[in-house]
mmCIF file with all atom_site columns, C-alpha atoms in Angstrom:
data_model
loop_
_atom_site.group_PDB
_atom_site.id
_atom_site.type_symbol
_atom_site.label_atom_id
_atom_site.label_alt_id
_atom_site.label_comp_id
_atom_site.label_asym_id
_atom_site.label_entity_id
_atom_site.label_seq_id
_atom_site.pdbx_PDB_ins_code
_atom_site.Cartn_x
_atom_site.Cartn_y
_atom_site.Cartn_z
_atom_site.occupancy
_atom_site.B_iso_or_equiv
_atom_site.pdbx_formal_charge
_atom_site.auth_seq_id
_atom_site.auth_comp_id
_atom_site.auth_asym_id
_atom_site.auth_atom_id
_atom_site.pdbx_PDB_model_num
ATOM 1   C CA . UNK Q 1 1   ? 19.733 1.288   29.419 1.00 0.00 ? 30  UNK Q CA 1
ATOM 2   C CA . UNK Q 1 2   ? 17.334 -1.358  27.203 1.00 0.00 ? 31  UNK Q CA 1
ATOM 3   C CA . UNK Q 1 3   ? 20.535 -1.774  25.029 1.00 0.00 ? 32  UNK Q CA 1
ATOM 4   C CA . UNK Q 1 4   ? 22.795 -2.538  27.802 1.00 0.00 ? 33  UNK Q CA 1
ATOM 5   C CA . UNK Q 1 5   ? 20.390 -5.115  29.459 1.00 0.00 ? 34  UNK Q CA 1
ATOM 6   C CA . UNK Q 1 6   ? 19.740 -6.754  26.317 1.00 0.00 ? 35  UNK Q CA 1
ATOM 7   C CA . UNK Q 1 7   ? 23.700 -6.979  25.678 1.00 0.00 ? 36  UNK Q CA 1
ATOM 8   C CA . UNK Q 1 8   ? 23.876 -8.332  29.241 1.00 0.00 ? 37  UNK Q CA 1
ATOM 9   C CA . UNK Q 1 9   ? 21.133 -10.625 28.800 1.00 0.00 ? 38  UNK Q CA 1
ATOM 10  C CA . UNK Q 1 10  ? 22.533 -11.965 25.278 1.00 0.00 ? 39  UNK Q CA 1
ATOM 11  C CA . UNK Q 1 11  ? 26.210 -12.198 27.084 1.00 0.00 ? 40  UNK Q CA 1
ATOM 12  C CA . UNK Q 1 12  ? 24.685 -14.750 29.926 1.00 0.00 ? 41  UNK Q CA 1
ATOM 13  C CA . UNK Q 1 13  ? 23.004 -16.986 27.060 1.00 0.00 ? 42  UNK Q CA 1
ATOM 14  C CA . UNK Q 1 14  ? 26.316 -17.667 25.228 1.00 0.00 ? 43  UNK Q CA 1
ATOM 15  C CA . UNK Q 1 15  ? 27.538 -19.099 28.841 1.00 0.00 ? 44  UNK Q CA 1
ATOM 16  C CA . UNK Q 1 16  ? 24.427 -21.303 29.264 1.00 0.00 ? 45  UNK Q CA 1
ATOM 17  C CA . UNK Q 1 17  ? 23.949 -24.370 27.446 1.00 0.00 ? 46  UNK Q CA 1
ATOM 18  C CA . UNK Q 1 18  ? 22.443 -28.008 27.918 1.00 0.00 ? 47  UNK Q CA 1
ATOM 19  C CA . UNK Q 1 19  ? 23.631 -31.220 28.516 1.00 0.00 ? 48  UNK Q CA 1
ATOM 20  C CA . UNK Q 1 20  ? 23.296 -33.277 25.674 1.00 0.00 ? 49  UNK Q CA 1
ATOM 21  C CA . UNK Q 1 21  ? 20.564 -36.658 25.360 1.00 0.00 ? 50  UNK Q CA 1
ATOM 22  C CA . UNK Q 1 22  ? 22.992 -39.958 25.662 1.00 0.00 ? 51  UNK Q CA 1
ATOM 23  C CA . UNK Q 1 23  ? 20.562 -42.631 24.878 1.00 0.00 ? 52  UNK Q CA 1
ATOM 24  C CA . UNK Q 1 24  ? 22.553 -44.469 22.712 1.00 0.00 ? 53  UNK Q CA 1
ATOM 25  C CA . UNK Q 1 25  ? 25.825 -43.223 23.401 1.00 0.00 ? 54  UNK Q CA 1
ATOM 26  C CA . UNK Q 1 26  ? 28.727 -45.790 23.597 1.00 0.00 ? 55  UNK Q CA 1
ATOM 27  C CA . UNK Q 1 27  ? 29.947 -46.709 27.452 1.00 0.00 ? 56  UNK Q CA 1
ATOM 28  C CA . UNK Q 1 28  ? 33.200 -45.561 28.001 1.00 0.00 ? 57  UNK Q CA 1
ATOM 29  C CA . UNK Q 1 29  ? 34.485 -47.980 30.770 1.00 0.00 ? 58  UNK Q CA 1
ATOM 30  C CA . UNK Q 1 30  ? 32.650 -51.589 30.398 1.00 0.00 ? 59  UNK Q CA 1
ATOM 31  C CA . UNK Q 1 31  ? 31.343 -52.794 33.878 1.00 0.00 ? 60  UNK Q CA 1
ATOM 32  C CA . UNK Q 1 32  ? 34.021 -55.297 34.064 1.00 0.00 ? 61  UNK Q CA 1
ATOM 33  C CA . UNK Q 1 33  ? 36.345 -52.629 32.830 1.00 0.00 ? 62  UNK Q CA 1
ATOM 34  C CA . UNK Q 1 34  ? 37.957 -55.369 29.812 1.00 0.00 ? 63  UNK Q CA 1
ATOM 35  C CA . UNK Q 1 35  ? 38.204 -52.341 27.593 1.00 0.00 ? 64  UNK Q CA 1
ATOM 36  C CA . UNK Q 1 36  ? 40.744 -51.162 29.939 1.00 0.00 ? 65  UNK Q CA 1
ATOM 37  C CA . UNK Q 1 37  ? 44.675 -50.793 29.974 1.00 0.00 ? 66  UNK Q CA 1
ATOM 38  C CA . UNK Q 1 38  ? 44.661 -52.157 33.445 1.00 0.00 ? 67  UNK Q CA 1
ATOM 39  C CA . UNK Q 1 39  ? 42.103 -51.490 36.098 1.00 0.00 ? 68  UNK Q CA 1
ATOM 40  C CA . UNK Q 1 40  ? 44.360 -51.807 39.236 1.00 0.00 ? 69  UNK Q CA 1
ATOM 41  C CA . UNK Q 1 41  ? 42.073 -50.625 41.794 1.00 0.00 ? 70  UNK Q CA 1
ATOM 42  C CA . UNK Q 1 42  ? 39.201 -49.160 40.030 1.00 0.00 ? 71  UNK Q CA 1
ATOM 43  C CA . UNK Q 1 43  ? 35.882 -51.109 40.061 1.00 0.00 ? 72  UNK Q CA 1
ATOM 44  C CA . UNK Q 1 44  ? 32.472 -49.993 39.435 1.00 0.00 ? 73  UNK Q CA 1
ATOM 45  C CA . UNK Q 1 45  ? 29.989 -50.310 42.527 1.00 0.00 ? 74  UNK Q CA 1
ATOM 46  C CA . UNK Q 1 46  ? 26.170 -50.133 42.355 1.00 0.00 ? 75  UNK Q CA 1
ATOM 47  C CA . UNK Q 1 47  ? 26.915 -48.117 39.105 1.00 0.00 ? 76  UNK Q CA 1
ATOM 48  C CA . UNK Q 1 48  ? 29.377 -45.914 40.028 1.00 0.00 ? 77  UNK Q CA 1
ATOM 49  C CA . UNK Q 1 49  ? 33.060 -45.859 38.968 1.00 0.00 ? 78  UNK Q CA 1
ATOM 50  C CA . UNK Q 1 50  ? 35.821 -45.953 42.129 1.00 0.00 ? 79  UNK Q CA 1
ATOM 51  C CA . UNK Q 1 51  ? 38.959 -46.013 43.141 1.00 0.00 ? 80  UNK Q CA 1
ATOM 52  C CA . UNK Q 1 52  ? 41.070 -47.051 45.501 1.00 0.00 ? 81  UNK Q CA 1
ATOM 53  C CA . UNK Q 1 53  ? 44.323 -46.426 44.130 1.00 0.00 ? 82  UNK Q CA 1
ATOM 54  C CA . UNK Q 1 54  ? 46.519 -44.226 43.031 1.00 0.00 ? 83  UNK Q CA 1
ATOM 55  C CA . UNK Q 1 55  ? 46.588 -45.904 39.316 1.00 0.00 ? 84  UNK Q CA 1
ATOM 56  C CA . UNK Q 1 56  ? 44.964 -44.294 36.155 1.00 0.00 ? 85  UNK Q CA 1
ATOM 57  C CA . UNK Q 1 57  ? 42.543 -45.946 34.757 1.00 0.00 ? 86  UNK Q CA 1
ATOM 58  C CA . UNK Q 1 58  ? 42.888 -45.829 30.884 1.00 0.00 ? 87  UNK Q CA 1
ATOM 59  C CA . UNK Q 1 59  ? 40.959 -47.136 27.695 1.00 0.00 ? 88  UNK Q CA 1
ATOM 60  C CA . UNK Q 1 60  ? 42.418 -49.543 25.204 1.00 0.00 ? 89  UNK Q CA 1
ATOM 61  C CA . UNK Q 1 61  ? 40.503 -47.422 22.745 1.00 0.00 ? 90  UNK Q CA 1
ATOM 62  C CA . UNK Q 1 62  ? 41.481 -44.190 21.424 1.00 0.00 ? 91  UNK Q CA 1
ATOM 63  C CA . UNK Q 1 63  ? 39.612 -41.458 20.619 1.00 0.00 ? 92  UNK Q CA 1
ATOM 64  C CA . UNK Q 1 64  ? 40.085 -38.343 18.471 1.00 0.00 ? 93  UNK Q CA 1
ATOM 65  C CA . UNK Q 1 65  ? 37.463 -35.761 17.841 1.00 0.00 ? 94  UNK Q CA 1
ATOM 66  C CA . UNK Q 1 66  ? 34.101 -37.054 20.378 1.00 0.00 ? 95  UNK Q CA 1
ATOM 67  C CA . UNK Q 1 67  ? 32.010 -35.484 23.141 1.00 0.00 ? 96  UNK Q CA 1
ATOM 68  C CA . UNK Q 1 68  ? 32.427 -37.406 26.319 1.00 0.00 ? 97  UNK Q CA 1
ATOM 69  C CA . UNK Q 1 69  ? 29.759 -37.130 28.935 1.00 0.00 ? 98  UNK Q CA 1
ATOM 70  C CA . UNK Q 1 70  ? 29.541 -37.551 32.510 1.00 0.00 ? 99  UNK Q CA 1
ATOM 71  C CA . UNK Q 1 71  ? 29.043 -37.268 36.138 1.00 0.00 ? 100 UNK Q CA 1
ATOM 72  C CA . UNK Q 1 72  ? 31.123 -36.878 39.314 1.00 0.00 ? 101 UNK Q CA 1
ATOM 73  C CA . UNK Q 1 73  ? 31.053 -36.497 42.583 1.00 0.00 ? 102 UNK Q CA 1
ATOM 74  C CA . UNK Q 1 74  ? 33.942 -35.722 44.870 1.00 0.00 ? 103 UNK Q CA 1
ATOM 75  C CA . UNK Q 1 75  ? 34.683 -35.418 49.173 1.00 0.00 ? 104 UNK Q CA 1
ATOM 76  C CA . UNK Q 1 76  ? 36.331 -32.972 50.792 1.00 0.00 ? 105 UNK Q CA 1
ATOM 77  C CA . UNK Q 1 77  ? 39.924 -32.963 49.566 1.00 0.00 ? 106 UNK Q CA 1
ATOM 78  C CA . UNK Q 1 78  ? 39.651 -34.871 46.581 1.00 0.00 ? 107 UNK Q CA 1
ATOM 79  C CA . UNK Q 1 79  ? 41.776 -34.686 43.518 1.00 0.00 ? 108 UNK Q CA 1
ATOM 80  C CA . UNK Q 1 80  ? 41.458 -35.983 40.411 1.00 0.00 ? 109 UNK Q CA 1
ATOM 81  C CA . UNK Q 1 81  ? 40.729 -35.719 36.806 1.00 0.00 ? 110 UNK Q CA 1
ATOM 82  C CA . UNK Q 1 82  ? 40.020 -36.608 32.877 1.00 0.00 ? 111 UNK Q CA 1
ATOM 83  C CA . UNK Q 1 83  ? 42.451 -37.451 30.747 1.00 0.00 ? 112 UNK Q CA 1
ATOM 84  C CA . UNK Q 1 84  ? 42.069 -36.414 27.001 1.00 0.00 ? 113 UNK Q CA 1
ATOM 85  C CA . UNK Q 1 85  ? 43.717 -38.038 23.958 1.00 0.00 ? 114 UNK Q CA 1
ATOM 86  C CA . UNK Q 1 86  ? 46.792 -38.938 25.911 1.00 0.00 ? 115 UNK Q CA 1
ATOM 87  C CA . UNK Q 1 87  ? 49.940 -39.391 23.965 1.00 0.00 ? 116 UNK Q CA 1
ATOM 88  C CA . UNK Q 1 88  ? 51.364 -41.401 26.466 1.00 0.00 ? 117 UNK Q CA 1
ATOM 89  C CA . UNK Q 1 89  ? 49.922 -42.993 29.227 1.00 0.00 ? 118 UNK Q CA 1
ATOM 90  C CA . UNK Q 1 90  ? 52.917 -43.494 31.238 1.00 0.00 ? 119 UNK Q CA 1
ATOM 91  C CA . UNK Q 1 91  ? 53.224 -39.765 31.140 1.00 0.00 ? 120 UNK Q CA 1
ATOM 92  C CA . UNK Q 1 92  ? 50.067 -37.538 32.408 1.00 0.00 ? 121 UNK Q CA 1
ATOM 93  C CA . UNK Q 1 93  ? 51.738 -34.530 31.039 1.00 0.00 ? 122 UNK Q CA 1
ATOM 94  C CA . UNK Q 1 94  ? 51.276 -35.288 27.568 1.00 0.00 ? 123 UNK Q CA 1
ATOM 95  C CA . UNK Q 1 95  ? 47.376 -35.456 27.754 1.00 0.00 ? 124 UNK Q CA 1
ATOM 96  C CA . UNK Q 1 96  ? 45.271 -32.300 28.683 1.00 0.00 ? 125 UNK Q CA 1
ATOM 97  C CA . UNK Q 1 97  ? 43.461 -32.787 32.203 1.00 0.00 ? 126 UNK Q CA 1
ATOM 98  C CA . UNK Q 1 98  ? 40.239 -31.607 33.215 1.00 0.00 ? 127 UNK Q CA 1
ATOM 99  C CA . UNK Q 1 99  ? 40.336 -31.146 36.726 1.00 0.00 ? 128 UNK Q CA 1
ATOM 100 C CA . UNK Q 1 100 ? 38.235 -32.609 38.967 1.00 0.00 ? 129 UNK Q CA 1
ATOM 101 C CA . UNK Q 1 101 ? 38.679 -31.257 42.777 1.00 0.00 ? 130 UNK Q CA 1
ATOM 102 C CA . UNK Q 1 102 ? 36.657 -29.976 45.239 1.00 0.00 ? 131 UNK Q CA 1
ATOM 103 C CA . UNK Q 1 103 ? 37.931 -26.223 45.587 1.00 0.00 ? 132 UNK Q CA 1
ATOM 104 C CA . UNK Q 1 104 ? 40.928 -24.275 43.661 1.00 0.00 ? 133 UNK Q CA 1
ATOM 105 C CA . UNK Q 1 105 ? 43.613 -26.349 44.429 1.00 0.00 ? 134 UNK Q CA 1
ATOM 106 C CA . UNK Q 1 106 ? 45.427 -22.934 45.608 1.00 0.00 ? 135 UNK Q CA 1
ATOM 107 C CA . UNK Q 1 107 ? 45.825 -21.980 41.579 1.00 0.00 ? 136 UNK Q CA 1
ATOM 108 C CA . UNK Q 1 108 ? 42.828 -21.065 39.602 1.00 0.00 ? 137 UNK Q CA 1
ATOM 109 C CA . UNK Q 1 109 ? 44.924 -23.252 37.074 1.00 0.00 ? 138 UNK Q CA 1
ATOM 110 C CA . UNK Q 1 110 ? 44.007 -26.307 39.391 1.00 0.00 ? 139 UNK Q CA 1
ATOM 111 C CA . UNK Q 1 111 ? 40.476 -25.599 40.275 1.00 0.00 ? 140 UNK Q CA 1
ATOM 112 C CA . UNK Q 1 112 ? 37.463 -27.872 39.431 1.00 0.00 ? 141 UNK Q CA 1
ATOM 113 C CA . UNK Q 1 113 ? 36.837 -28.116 35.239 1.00 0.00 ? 142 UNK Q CA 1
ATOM 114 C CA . UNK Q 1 114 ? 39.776 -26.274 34.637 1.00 0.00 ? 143 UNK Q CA 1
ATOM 115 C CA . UNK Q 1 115 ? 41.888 -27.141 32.040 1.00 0.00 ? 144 UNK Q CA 1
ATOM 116 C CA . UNK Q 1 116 ? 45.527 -28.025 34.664 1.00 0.00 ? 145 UNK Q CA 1
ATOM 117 C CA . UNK Q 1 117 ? 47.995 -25.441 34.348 1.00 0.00 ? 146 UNK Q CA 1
ATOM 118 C CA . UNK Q 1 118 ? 46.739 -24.458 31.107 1.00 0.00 ? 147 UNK Q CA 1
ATOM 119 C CA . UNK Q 1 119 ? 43.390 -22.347 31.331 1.00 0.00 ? 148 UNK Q CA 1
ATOM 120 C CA . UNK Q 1 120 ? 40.957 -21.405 34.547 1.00 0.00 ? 149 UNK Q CA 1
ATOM 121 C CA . UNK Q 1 121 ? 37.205 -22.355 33.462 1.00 0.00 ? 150 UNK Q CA 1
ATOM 122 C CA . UNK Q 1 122 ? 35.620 -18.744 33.065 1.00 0.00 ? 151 UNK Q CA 1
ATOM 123 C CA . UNK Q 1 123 ? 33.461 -19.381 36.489 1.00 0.00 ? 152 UNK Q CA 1
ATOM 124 C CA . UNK Q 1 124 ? 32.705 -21.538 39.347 1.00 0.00 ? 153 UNK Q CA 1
ATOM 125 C CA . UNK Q 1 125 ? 30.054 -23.802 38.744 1.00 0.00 ? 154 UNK Q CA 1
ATOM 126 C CA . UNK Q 1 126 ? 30.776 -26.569 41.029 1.00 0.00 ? 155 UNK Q CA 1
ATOM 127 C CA . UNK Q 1 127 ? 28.198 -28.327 43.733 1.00 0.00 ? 156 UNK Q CA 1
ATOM 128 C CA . UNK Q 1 128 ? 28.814 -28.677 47.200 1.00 0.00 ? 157 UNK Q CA 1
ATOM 129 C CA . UNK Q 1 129 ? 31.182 -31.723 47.997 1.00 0.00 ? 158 UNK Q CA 1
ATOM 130 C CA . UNK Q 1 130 ? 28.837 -34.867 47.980 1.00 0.00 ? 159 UNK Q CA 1
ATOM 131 C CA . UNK Q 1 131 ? 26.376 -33.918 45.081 1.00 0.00 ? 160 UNK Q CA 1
ATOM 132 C CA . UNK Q 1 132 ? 26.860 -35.204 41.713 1.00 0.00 ? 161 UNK Q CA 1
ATOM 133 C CA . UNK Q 1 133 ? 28.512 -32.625 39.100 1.00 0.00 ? 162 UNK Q CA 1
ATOM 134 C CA . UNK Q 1 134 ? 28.379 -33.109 35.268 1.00 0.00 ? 163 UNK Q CA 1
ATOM 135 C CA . UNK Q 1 135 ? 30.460 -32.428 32.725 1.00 0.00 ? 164 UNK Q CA 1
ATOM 136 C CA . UNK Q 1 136 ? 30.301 -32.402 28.368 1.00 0.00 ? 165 UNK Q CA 1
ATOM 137 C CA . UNK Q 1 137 ? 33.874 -32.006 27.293 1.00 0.00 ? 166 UNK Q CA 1
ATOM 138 C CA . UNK Q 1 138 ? 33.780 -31.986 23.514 1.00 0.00 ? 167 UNK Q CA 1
ATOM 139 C CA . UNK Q 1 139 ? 37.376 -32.189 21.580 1.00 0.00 ? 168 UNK Q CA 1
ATOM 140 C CA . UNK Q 1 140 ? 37.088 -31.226 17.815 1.00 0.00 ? 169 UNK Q CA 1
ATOM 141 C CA . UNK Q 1 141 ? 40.450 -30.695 16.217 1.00 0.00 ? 170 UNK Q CA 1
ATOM 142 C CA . UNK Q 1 142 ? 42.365 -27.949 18.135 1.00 0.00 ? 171 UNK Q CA 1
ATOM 143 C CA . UNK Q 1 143 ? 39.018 -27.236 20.250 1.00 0.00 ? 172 UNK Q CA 1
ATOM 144 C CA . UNK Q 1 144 ? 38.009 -28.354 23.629 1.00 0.00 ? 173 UNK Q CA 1
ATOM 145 C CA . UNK Q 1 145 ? 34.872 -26.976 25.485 1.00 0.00 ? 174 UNK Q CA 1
ATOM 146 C CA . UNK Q 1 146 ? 33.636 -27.970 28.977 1.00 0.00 ? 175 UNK Q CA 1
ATOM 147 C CA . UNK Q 1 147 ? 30.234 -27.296 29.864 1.00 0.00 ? 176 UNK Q CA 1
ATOM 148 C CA . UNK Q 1 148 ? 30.460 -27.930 33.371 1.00 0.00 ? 177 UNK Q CA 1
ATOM 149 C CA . UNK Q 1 149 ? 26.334 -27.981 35.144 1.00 0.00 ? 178 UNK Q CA 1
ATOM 150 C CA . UNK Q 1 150 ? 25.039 -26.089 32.476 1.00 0.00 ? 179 UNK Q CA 1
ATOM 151 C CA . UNK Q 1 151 ? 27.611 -23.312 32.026 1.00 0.00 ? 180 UNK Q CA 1
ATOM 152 C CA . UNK Q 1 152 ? 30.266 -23.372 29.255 1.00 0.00 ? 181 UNK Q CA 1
ATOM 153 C CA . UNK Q 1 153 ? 33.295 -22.639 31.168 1.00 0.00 ? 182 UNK Q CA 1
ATOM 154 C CA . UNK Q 1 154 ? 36.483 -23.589 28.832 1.00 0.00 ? 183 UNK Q CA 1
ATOM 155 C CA . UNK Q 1 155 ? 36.062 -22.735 24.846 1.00 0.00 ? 184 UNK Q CA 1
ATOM 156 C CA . UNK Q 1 156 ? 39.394 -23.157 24.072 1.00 0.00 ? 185 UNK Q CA 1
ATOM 157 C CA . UNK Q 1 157 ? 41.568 -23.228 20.871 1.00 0.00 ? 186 UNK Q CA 1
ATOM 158 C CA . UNK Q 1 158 ? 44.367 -25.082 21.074 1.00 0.00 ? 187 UNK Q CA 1
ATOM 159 C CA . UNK Q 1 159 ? 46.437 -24.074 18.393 1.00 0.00 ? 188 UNK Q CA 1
ATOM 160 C CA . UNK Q 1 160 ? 46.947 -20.593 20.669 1.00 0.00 ? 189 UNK Q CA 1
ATOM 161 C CA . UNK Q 1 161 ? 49.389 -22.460 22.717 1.00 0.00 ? 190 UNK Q CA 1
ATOM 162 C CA . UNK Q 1 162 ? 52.345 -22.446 20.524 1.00 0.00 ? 191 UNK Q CA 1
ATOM 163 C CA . UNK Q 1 163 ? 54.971 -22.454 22.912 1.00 0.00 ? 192 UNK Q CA 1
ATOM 164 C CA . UNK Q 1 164 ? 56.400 -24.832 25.163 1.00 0.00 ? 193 UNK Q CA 1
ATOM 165 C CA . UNK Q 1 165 ? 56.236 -23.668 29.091 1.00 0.00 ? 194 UNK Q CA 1
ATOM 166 C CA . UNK Q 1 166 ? 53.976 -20.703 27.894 1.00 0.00 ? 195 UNK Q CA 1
ATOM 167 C CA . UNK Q 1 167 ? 50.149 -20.240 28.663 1.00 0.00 ? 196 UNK Q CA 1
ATOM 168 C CA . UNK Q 1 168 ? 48.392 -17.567 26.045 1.00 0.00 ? 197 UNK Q CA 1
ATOM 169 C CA . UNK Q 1 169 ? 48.247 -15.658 28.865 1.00 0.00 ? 198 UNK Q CA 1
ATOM 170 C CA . UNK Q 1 170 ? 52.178 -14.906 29.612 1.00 0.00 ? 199 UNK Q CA 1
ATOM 171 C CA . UNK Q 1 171 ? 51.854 -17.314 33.109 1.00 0.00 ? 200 UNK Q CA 1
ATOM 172 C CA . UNK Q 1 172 ? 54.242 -21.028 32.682 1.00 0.00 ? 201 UNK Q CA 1
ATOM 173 C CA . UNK Q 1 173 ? 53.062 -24.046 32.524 1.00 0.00 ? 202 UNK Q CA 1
ATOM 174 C CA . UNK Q 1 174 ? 54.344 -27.679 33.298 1.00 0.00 ? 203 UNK Q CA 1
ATOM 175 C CA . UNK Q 1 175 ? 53.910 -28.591 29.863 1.00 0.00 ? 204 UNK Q CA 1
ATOM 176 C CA . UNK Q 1 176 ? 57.504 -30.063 27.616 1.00 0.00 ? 205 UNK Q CA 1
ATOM 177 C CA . UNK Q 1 177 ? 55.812 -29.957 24.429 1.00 0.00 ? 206 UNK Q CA 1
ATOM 178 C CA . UNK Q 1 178 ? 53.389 -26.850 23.406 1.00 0.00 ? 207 UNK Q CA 1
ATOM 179 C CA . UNK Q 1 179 ? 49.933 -27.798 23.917 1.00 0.00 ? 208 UNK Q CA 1
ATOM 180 C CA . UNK Q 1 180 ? 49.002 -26.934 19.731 1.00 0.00 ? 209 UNK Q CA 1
ATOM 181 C CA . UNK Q 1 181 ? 51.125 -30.048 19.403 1.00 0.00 ? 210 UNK Q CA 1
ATOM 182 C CA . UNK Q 1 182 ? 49.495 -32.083 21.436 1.00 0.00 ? 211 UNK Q CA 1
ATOM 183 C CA . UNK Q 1 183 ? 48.252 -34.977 19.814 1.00 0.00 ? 212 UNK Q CA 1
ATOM 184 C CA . UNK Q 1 184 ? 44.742 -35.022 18.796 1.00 0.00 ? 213 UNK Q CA 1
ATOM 185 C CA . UNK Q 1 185 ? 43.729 -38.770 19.207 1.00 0.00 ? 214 UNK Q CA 1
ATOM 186 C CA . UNK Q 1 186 ? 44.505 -40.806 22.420 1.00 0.00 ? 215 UNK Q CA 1
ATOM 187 C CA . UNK Q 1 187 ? 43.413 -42.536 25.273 1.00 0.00 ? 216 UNK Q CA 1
ATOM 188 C CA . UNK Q 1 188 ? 40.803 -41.217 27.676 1.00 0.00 ? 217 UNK Q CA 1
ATOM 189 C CA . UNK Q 1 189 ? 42.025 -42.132 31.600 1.00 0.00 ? 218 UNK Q CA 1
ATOM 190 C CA . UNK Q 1 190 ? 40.652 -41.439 35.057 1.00 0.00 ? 219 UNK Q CA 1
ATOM 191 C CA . UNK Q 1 191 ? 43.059 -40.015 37.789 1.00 0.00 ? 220 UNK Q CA 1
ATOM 192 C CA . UNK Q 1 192 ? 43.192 -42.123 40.658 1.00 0.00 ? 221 UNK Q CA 1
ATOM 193 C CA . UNK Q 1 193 ? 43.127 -40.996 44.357 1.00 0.00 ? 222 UNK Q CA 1
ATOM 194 C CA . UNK Q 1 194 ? 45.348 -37.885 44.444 1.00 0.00 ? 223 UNK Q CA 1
ATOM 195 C CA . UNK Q 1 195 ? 46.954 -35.398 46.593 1.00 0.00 ? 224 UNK Q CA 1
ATOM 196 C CA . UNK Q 1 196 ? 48.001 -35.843 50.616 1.00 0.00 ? 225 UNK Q CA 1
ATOM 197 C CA . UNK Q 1 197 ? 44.323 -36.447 51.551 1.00 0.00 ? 226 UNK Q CA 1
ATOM 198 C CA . UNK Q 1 198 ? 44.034 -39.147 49.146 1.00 0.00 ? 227 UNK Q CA 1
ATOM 199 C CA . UNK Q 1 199 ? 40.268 -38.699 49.169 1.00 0.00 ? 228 UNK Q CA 1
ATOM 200 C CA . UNK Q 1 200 ? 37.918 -40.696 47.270 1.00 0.00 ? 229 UNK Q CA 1
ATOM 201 C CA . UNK Q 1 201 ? 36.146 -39.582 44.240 1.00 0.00 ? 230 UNK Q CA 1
ATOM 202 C CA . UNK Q 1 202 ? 33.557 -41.422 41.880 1.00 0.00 ? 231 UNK Q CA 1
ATOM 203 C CA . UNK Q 1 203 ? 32.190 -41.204 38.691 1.00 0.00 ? 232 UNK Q CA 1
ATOM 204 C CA . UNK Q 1 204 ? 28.859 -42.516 36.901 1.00 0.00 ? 233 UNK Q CA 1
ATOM 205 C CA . UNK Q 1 205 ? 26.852 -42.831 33.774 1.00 0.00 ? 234 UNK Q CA 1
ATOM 206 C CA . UNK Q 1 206 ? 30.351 -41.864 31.557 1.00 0.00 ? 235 UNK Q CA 1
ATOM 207 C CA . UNK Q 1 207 ? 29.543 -42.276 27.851 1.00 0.00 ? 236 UNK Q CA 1
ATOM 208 C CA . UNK Q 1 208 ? 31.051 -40.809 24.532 1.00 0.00 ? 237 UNK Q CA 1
ATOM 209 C CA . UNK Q 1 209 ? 30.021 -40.141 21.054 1.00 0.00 ? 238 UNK Q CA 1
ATOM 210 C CA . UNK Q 1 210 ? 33.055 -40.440 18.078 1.00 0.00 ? 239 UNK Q CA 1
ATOM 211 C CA . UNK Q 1 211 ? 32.321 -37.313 16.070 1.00 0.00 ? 240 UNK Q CA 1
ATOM 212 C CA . UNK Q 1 212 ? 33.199 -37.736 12.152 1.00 0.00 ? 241 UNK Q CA 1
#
């Protein structure tokens, strides 16, 4: 009985983590948003990130292997979601998205901090609609984790998606290229308003750290 709580006990710490300290961490989106492709409708308002359009917002940098850290907070209804190391921004599909929504989207595939049509986060950690959620996604070569209000909910490996179409899992995905190839340094972009509600969402205090 000890043996089995302990196990239990040990099991729930390797889904708990913390956020990481940003002081000092490089702003992702510049207040006047000049480091961006094009900001369309996006603006930043008393400190937090909006939109009002259906555009992506997208960095001129790009980044490879870097935590990015940040906070959302979304309405009833909305959609949206980060972009990772896109390998073409006039194509969603060929960066991975971590969704951003207020319920399952009707898939576990499209539910809040999953990974879209590619991997369910391993629980539900989400707020209630109207208080600020945070997320640490940290890319390092074929890995991406999402610690998602404290809880590590995607630890994936990348390189166990060999197939185009095919999750690990047996279920299809969306995806015309196999997500092991991928590519592993891109832009970072925003998903605008989303979905037949079109329902705002907005983001704050985003910053990332380049890992060597």
């Amino acid at each position: 009985m000890k043996l089995t709580l302990l196990c239990t006990f040990l099991a729930t710490l390797t889904f708990a983590a913390d956020h990481p300290d940003t002081t000092g961490w490089k702003d992702v989106f510049s207040t006047d948003l000049s480091n961006t492709v094009a900001p369309g409708g996006w603006a930043f308002a008393n400190g937090e990130l909006v939109a009002k359009d259906h555009d992506t917002l997208w960095t001129k940098d790009s980044y490879g292997d870097f935590i990015l850290d940040l906070e959302f907070k979304v309405a009833k209804e909305s959609n949206s979601g980060v972009f990772l190391r896109s390998g073409d921004i006039k194509n969603v599909l060929s960066a991975l998205e971590v969704q951003v929504h207020d319920s399952a989207d009707g898939s576990k595939y499209g539910m809040v901090a999953a990974i879209y049509d590619a991997m369910p986060p391993a629980k539900s950690a989400a707020k209630p609609v109207g208080e600020w959620n945070r997320f640490t996604i940290t890319c390092k070569g074929p890995l991406v984790t999402v610690l998602f209000n404290g809880e590590l909910v995607i630890d994936a490996n990348l390189d166990h998606w060999p197939e185009v179409g095919k999750n690990p899992d047996g279920t299809p995905n969306k995806f015309k290229k196999a997500l092991k190839d991928f590519a592993r340094k891109g832009p970072i972009g925003l998903q605008g308003l989303h979905g037949k509600a079109q329902a705002p969402v907005w983001y704050r205090n985003l910053k990332i750290k380049v890992l060597e």
